[in-house]
GROMACS .gro file of C-alpha atoms in nm:
model
  331
    1UNK     CA    1   5.430   2.810   0.486
    2UNK     CA    2   5.196   2.649   0.749
    3UNK     CA    3   4.947   2.381   0.676
    4UNK     CA    4   4.567   2.496   0.596
    5UNK     CA    5   4.260   2.318   0.731
    6UNK     CA    6   3.896   2.351   0.746
    7UNK     CA    7   3.588   2.229   0.934
    8UNK     CA    8   3.361   1.939   0.816
    9UNK     CA    9   3.098   2.020   0.569
   10UNK     CA   10   2.790   1.989   0.813
   11UNK     CA   11   2.973   1.970   1.151
   12UNK     CA   12   3.037   1.692   1.374
   13UNK     CA   13   2.906   1.383   1.203
   14UNK     CA   14   2.792   1.213   1.535
   15UNK     CA   15   2.487   1.427   1.540
   16UNK     CA   16   2.329   1.265   1.224
   17UNK     CA   17   2.349   0.966   1.034
   18UNK     CA   18   2.552   1.100   0.721
   19UNK     CA   19   2.922   1.063   0.692
   20UNK     CA   20   3.173   1.250   0.510
   21UNK     CA   21   3.434   1.049   0.321
   22UNK     CA   22   3.794   1.210   0.200
   23UNK     CA   23   3.982   1.510   0.296
   24UNK     CA   24   3.870   1.864   0.389
   25UNK     CA   25   4.224   2.016   0.344
   26UNK     CA   26   4.261   2.338   0.160
   27UNK     CA   27   4.438   2.303  -0.176
   28UNK     CA   28   4.718   2.617  -0.208
   29UNK     CA   29   4.954   2.434  -0.473
   30UNK     CA   30   4.928   2.520  -0.861
   31UNK     CA   31   4.752   2.297  -1.069
   32UNK     CA   32   4.952   1.961  -1.145
   33UNK     CA   33   4.974   1.773  -1.472
   34UNK     CA   34   4.618   1.784  -1.638
   35UNK     CA   35   4.421   1.470  -1.779
   36UNK     CA   36   4.431   1.241  -1.483
   37UNK     CA   37   4.190   1.080  -1.263
   38UNK     CA   38   4.327   1.154  -0.912
   39UNK     CA   39   4.243   1.007  -0.579
   40UNK     CA   40   4.366   0.938  -0.249
   41UNK     CA   41   4.524   0.608  -0.181
   42UNK     CA   42   4.688   0.669   0.165
   43UNK     CA   43   4.641   0.932   0.436
   44UNK     CA   44   4.770   1.002   0.786
   45UNK     CA   45   4.599   0.880   1.080
   46UNK     CA   46   4.536   1.252   1.191
   47UNK     CA   47   4.285   1.315   0.927
   48UNK     CA   48   3.934   1.280   1.110
   49UNK     CA   49   3.760   1.171   0.787
   50UNK     CA   50   3.755   0.795   0.649
   51UNK     CA   51   3.930   0.729   0.314
   52UNK     CA   52   3.658   0.485   0.183
   53UNK     CA   53   3.293   0.472   0.209
   54UNK     CA   54   3.186   0.253   0.531
   55UNK     CA   55   2.868   0.141   0.443
   56UNK     CA   56   2.616   0.139   0.134
   57UNK     CA   57   2.435   0.454   0.087
   58UNK     CA   58   2.411   0.796  -0.158
   59UNK     CA   59   2.641   1.071  -0.231
   60UNK     CA   60   2.424   1.377  -0.189
   61UNK     CA   61   2.719   1.651  -0.203
   62UNK     CA   62   3.067   1.683  -0.276
   63UNK     CA   63   3.312   1.949  -0.194
   64UNK     CA   64   3.639   2.093  -0.342
   65UNK     CA   65   3.861   2.348  -0.121
   66UNK     CA   66   4.112   2.542  -0.275
   67UNK     CA   67   4.270   2.892  -0.187
   68UNK     CA   68   4.181   3.197  -0.422
   69UNK     CA   69   4.533   3.221  -0.522
   70UNK     CA   70   4.500   2.840  -0.655
   71UNK     CA   71   4.164   2.891  -0.791
   72UNK     CA   72   4.194   3.221  -0.984
   73UNK     CA   73   4.054   3.089  -1.291
   74UNK     CA   74   3.764   2.838  -1.316
   75UNK     CA   75   3.842   2.472  -1.344
   76UNK     CA   76   3.602   2.210  -1.486
   77UNK     CA   77   3.605   1.929  -1.227
   78UNK     CA   78   3.416   1.596  -1.227
   79UNK     CA   79   3.358   1.359  -0.920
   80UNK     CA   80   3.469   1.001  -1.003
   81UNK     CA   81   3.366   0.670  -0.774
   82UNK     CA   82   3.620   0.422  -0.765
   83UNK     CA   83   3.611   0.062  -0.658
   84UNK     CA   84   3.929  -0.155  -0.594
   85UNK     CA   85   3.927  -0.450  -0.814
   86UNK     CA   86   4.167  -0.662  -0.603
   87UNK     CA   87   4.476  -0.646  -0.834
   88UNK     CA   88   4.742  -0.400  -0.716
   89UNK     CA   89   4.685  -0.045  -0.844
   90UNK     CA   90   4.361  -0.141  -1.067
   91UNK     CA   91   4.037   0.045  -0.995
   92UNK     CA   92   3.717   0.050  -1.160
   93UNK     CA   93   3.490   0.371  -1.238
   94UNK     CA   94   3.142   0.270  -1.123
   95UNK     CA   95   2.993   0.634  -1.130
   96UNK     CA   96   3.059   0.993  -1.217
   97UNK     CA   97   2.887   1.321  -1.126
   98UNK     CA   98   2.833   1.628  -1.347
   99UNK     CA   99   3.118   1.840  -1.461
  100UNK     CA  100   3.131   2.148  -1.225
  101UNK     CA  101   3.321   2.478  -1.217
  102UNK     CA  102   3.554   2.473  -0.923
  103UNK     CA  103   3.679   2.832  -0.835
  104UNK     CA  104   3.894   2.969  -0.527
  105UNK     CA  105   3.704   2.916  -0.190
  106UNK     CA  106   3.476   2.639  -0.081
  107UNK     CA  107   3.293   2.459  -0.372
  108UNK     CA  108   3.000   2.252  -0.279
  109UNK     CA  109   2.788   2.053  -0.535
  110UNK     CA  110   2.472   1.866  -0.513
  111UNK     CA  111   2.459   1.520  -0.680
  112UNK     CA  112   2.285   1.158  -0.609
  113UNK     CA  113   2.518   0.873  -0.659
  114UNK     CA  114   2.461   0.526  -0.493
  115UNK     CA  115   2.762   0.392  -0.373
  116UNK     CA  116   2.882   0.061  -0.186
  117UNK     CA  117   3.100   0.000   0.120
  118UNK     CA  118   3.465   0.035   0.002
  119UNK     CA  119   3.420   0.277  -0.257
  120UNK     CA  120   3.629   0.586  -0.284
  121UNK     CA  121   3.609   0.925  -0.470
  122UNK     CA  122   3.862   1.110  -0.684
  123UNK     CA  123   3.814   1.403  -0.942
  124UNK     CA  124   3.894   1.416  -1.316
  125UNK     CA  125   3.975   1.754  -1.483
  126UNK     CA  126   4.123   1.855  -1.841
  127UNK     CA  127   4.314   2.137  -1.672
  128UNK     CA  128   4.443   1.940  -1.381
  129UNK     CA  129   4.371   1.923  -1.010
  130UNK     CA  130   4.495   2.128  -0.715
  131UNK     CA  131   4.642   1.958  -0.427
  132UNK     CA  132   4.743   2.028  -0.056
  133UNK     CA  133   5.114   1.978  -0.062
  134UNK     CA  134   5.151   1.985   0.335
  135UNK     CA  135   5.077   1.635   0.404
  136UNK     CA  136   5.296   1.385   0.594
  137UNK     CA  137   5.486   1.101   0.450
  138UNK     CA  138   5.188   0.868   0.484
  139UNK     CA  139   4.989   1.096   0.287
  140UNK     CA  140   4.965   0.956  -0.092
  141UNK     CA  141   4.766   1.071  -0.382
  142UNK     CA  142   4.761   0.858  -0.714
  143UNK     CA  143   4.644   0.906  -1.068
  144UNK     CA  144   4.501   0.717  -1.330
  145UNK     CA  145   4.553   0.828  -1.676
  146UNK     CA  146   4.278   0.985  -1.863
  147UNK     CA  147   3.899   1.017  -1.814
  148UNK     CA  148   3.762   0.676  -1.706
  149UNK     CA  149   3.419   0.562  -1.873
  150UNK     CA  150   3.164   0.417  -1.622
  151UNK     CA  151   3.261   0.056  -1.603
  152UNK     CA  152   3.587   0.073  -1.750
  153UNK     CA  153   3.921   0.016  -1.501
  154UNK     CA  154   4.249   0.163  -1.513
  155UNK     CA  155   4.572   0.132  -1.343
  156UNK     CA  156   4.752   0.395  -1.116
  157UNK     CA  157   5.027   0.556  -1.346
  158UNK     CA  158   5.152   0.832  -1.126
  159UNK     CA  159   5.187   0.857  -0.727
  160UNK     CA  160   5.252   1.180  -0.545
  161UNK     CA  161   5.372   1.159  -0.176
  162UNK     CA  162   5.333   1.414   0.104
  163UNK     CA  163   5.006   1.526  -0.073
  164UNK     CA  164   4.632   1.523   0.004
  165UNK     CA  165   4.323   1.562  -0.222
  166UNK     CA  166   4.097   1.850  -0.116
  167UNK     CA  167   3.800   1.645  -0.199
  168UNK     CA  168   3.528   1.514   0.037
  169UNK     CA  169   3.153   1.378  -0.017
  170UNK     CA  170   2.875   1.347   0.187
  171UNK     CA  171   2.722   0.994   0.210
  172UNK     CA  172   2.374   0.946   0.344
  173UNK     CA  173   2.212   0.624   0.418
  174UNK     CA  174   1.943   0.477   0.204
  175UNK     CA  175   1.726   0.239   0.404
  176UNK     CA  176   1.458   0.171   0.125
  177UNK     CA  177   1.738   0.135  -0.155
  178UNK     CA  178   1.567   0.362  -0.376
  179UNK     CA  179   1.872   0.570  -0.482
  180UNK     CA  180   1.793   0.903  -0.279
  181UNK     CA  181   1.958   0.993   0.039
  182UNK     CA  182   1.730   0.978   0.321
  183UNK     CA  183   1.824   1.280   0.493
  184UNK     CA  184   1.786   1.537   0.226
  185UNK     CA  185   1.656   1.377  -0.066
  186UNK     CA  186   1.420   1.119   0.062
  187UNK     CA  187   1.129   1.212   0.297
  188UNK     CA  188   0.996   0.885   0.298
  189UNK     CA  189   1.284   0.647   0.360
  190UNK     CA  190   1.047   0.330   0.434
  191UNK     CA  191   0.883   0.331   0.111
  192UNK     CA  192   1.102   0.289  -0.207
  193UNK     CA  193   0.807   0.416  -0.437
  194UNK     CA  194   0.794   0.762  -0.254
  195UNK     CA  195   1.082   1.035  -0.220
  196UNK     CA  196   0.832   1.306  -0.086
  197UNK     CA  197   0.646   1.291   0.225
  198UNK     CA  198   0.526   0.948   0.325
  199UNK     CA  199   0.138   0.901   0.258
  200UNK     CA  200  -0.065   0.891   0.552
  201UNK     CA  201  -0.262   0.582   0.645
  202UNK     CA  202  -0.601   0.599   0.523
  203UNK     CA  203  -0.854   0.678   0.805
  204UNK     CA  204  -1.031   0.352   0.931
  205UNK     CA  205  -1.384   0.340   0.802
  206UNK     CA  206  -1.631   0.363   1.074
  207UNK     CA  207  -1.810   0.014   1.092
  208UNK     CA  208  -2.123   0.010   0.904
  209UNK     CA  209  -2.436   0.052   1.146
  210UNK     CA  210  -2.610  -0.300   1.230
  211UNK     CA  211  -2.906  -0.383   1.015
  212UNK     CA  212  -3.243  -0.277   1.133
  213UNK     CA  213  -3.448  -0.515   1.314
  214UNK     CA  214  -3.630  -0.759   1.081
  215UNK     CA  215  -4.003  -0.790   1.167
  216UNK     CA  216  -4.324  -0.896   0.962
  217UNK     CA  217  -4.660  -0.830   0.975
  218UNK     CA  218  -4.921  -1.025   0.759
  219UNK     CA  219  -5.318  -0.982   0.705
  220UNK     CA  220  -5.494  -1.258   0.519
  221UNK     CA  221  -5.820  -1.181   0.294
  222UNK     CA  222  -5.989  -1.498   0.202
  223UNK     CA  223  -6.235  -1.556  -0.075
  224UNK     CA  224  -6.381  -1.877  -0.210
  225UNK     CA  225  -6.097  -2.018  -0.401
  226UNK     CA  226  -5.777  -1.860  -0.259
  227UNK     CA  227  -5.628  -1.644   0.007
  228UNK     CA  228  -5.480  -1.301  -0.030
  229UNK     CA  229  -5.221  -1.230   0.209
  230UNK     CA  230  -5.059  -0.865   0.263
  231UNK     CA  231  -4.716  -0.858   0.407
  232UNK     CA  232  -4.506  -0.566   0.541
  233UNK     CA  233  -4.165  -0.652   0.642
  234UNK     CA  234  -3.957  -0.381   0.824
  235UNK     CA  235  -3.651  -0.419   0.603
  236UNK     CA  236  -3.609  -0.549   0.236
  237UNK     CA  237  -3.694  -0.905   0.227
  238UNK     CA  238  -3.817  -1.223   0.026
  239UNK     CA  239  -4.119  -1.330   0.184
  240UNK     CA  240  -4.312  -1.649   0.099
  241UNK     CA  241  -4.631  -1.812   0.235
  242UNK     CA  242  -4.743  -2.162   0.290
  243UNK     CA  243  -5.030  -2.338   0.478
  244UNK     CA  244  -5.191  -2.648   0.615
  245UNK     CA  245  -5.534  -2.764   0.667
  246UNK     CA  246  -5.679  -3.098   0.785
  247UNK     CA  247  -5.990  -3.210   0.607
  248UNK     CA  248  -6.223  -3.495   0.699
  249UNK     CA  249  -6.188  -3.828   0.503
  250UNK     CA  250  -6.476  -4.085   0.455
  251UNK     CA  251  -6.604  -4.265   0.744
  252UNK     CA  252  -6.398  -4.596   0.807
  253UNK     CA  253  -6.589  -4.842   1.026
  254UNK     CA  254  -6.658  -4.652   1.349
  255UNK     CA  255  -6.348  -4.402   1.332
  256UNK     CA  256  -6.350  -4.094   1.136
  257UNK     CA  257  -6.000  -3.975   1.010
  258UNK     CA  258  -5.857  -3.658   0.846
  259UNK     CA  259  -5.616  -3.583   0.588
  260UNK     CA  260  -5.345  -3.297   0.600
  261UNK     CA  261  -5.344  -3.078   0.284
  262UNK     CA  262  -5.046  -2.874   0.223
  263UNK     CA  263  -5.060  -2.542   0.029
  264UNK     CA  264  -4.780  -2.333  -0.094
  265UNK     CA  265  -4.761  -1.986  -0.227
  266UNK     CA  266  -4.510  -1.764  -0.440
  267UNK     CA  267  -4.208  -1.573  -0.319
  268UNK     CA  268  -4.202  -1.210  -0.373
  269UNK     CA  269  -3.920  -0.940  -0.294
  270UNK     CA  270  -4.078  -0.668  -0.070
  271UNK     CA  271  -3.873  -0.337  -0.025
  272UNK     CA  272  -3.901  -0.135   0.298
  273UNK     CA  273  -4.223   0.081   0.296
  274UNK     CA  274  -4.420  -0.157   0.032
  275UNK     CA  275  -4.694  -0.377   0.074
  276UNK     CA  276  -4.631  -0.743  -0.053
  277UNK     CA  277  -4.913  -0.916  -0.205
  278UNK     CA  278  -4.904  -1.320  -0.192
  279UNK     CA  279  -5.181  -1.527  -0.320
  280UNK     CA  280  -5.231  -1.891  -0.163
  281UNK     CA  281  -5.462  -2.071  -0.385
  282UNK     CA  282  -5.664  -2.372  -0.254
  283UNK     CA  283  -5.596  -2.707  -0.406
  284UNK     CA  284  -5.875  -2.920  -0.562
  285UNK     CA  285  -5.857  -3.155  -0.250
  286UNK     CA  286  -5.931  -2.835  -0.022
  287UNK     CA  287  -6.198  -2.703  -0.268
  288UNK     CA  288  -6.391  -3.043  -0.258
  289UNK     CA  289  -6.362  -3.061   0.113
  290UNK     CA  290  -6.523  -2.717   0.158
  291UNK     CA  291  -6.796  -2.790  -0.088
  292UNK     CA  292  -6.883  -3.088   0.110
  293UNK     CA  293  -6.862  -2.923   0.441
  294UNK     CA  294  -7.186  -2.751   0.567
  295UNK     CA  295  -7.191  -2.393   0.598
  296UNK     CA  296  -7.227  -2.401   0.976
  297UNK     CA  297  -6.882  -2.590   1.008
  298UNK     CA  298  -6.537  -2.486   0.906
  299UNK     CA  299  -6.183  -2.602   0.862
  300UNK     CA  300  -5.893  -2.418   1.038
  301UNK     CA  301  -5.606  -2.334   0.791
  302UNK     CA  302  -5.279  -2.262   0.943
  303UNK     CA  303  -5.081  -2.001   0.764
  304UNK     CA  304  -4.678  -1.930   0.775
  305UNK     CA  305  -4.547  -1.615   0.628
  306UNK     CA  306  -4.171  -1.629   0.621
  307UNK     CA  307  -3.929  -1.346   0.566
  308UNK     CA  308  -3.569  -1.367   0.484
  309UNK     CA  309  -3.361  -1.039   0.467
  310UNK     CA  310  -3.053  -0.967   0.261
  311UNK     CA  311  -2.807  -1.062   0.570
  312UNK     CA  312  -2.979  -1.401   0.598
  313UNK     CA  313  -3.194  -1.323   0.887
  314UNK     CA  314  -3.527  -1.501   0.893
  315UNK     CA  315  -3.848  -1.433   1.079
  316UNK     CA  316  -4.198  -1.600   1.045
  317UNK     CA  317  -4.545  -1.487   1.117
  318UNK     CA  318  -4.812  -1.751   1.205
  319UNK     CA  319  -5.185  -1.719   1.210
  320UNK     CA  320  -5.497  -1.938   1.185
  321UNK     CA  321  -5.798  -1.887   0.962
  322UNK     CA  322  -6.143  -2.040   0.966
  323UNK     CA  323  -6.258  -2.143   0.635
  324UNK     CA  324  -6.630  -2.195   0.625
  325UNK     CA  325  -6.805  -2.481   0.462
  326UNK     CA  326  -6.964  -2.424   0.133
  327UNK     CA  327  -7.236  -2.704   0.119
  328UNK     CA  328  -7.579  -2.552   0.123
  329UNK     CA  329  -7.857  -2.685   0.356
  330UNK     CA  330  -8.134  -2.915   0.218
  331UNK     CA  331  -8.477  -2.745   0.217
   0.00000   0.00000   0.00000
């Protein structure tokens, strides 16, 4: 009988980043002894597929090929990931797939199993595993008795030469280490928290418009004891008012001197569109000076209105006002 072969599961691996590991021969032998975990330990140099995983990744599919004659009945079969422990013939079961039903033809099963470099693949079945019996003398299949639990180790109990295991697995890279294959399972390989499409970066918010220019108008309304100042800022601002006035002092020898009186009013927050009202009250010394000053004379009051907006900008509005004397003329 002539040897049967098949093509790789997804064609040539050079066109993509996944790798196919194992053997893609087609089994045409009867099912051998059951209840063994079976895997390929040696294979000839003409097999185009590697025997073990070359770099860490995720198994996303595995395949078993058998002829219709060898697979006339459904055979339950389970993928097993094995890792050599360093002792001769001793292997550790690090992962398993679901139990699948294998029948005649090409059987392809989806799975998701993270693997490391050096891991290899085997199968377990209660009913036994079909083999390709047309290998060369360098092809060898081994078996560990029983079904290995994950995390348990076993030692090779049987060895079959001139045989190949019709099992291969697709290993995809896993760049973000989330346990999902980057090509068919993970559509955002740069973010381990996302397996769907990568979230789009939020659109940059347009810069806020520059604040409106800060300007200030003020209008003083005097009376005998105080000054009412109306203020209108162009933006919301905190406004305050102060004033200074020089008043004459009593005569000293031949020179006349003056004193500087400072006035300070309250602070108010004035919103855009509002009119603020600030009261600048005259002090007793100023009132006394006005009462002592004839009505035909006046004192100059220098008024400073200051506005500070929420961004820290400050403007001032300065004005002068004549305060008339209040002393009545003698008759």
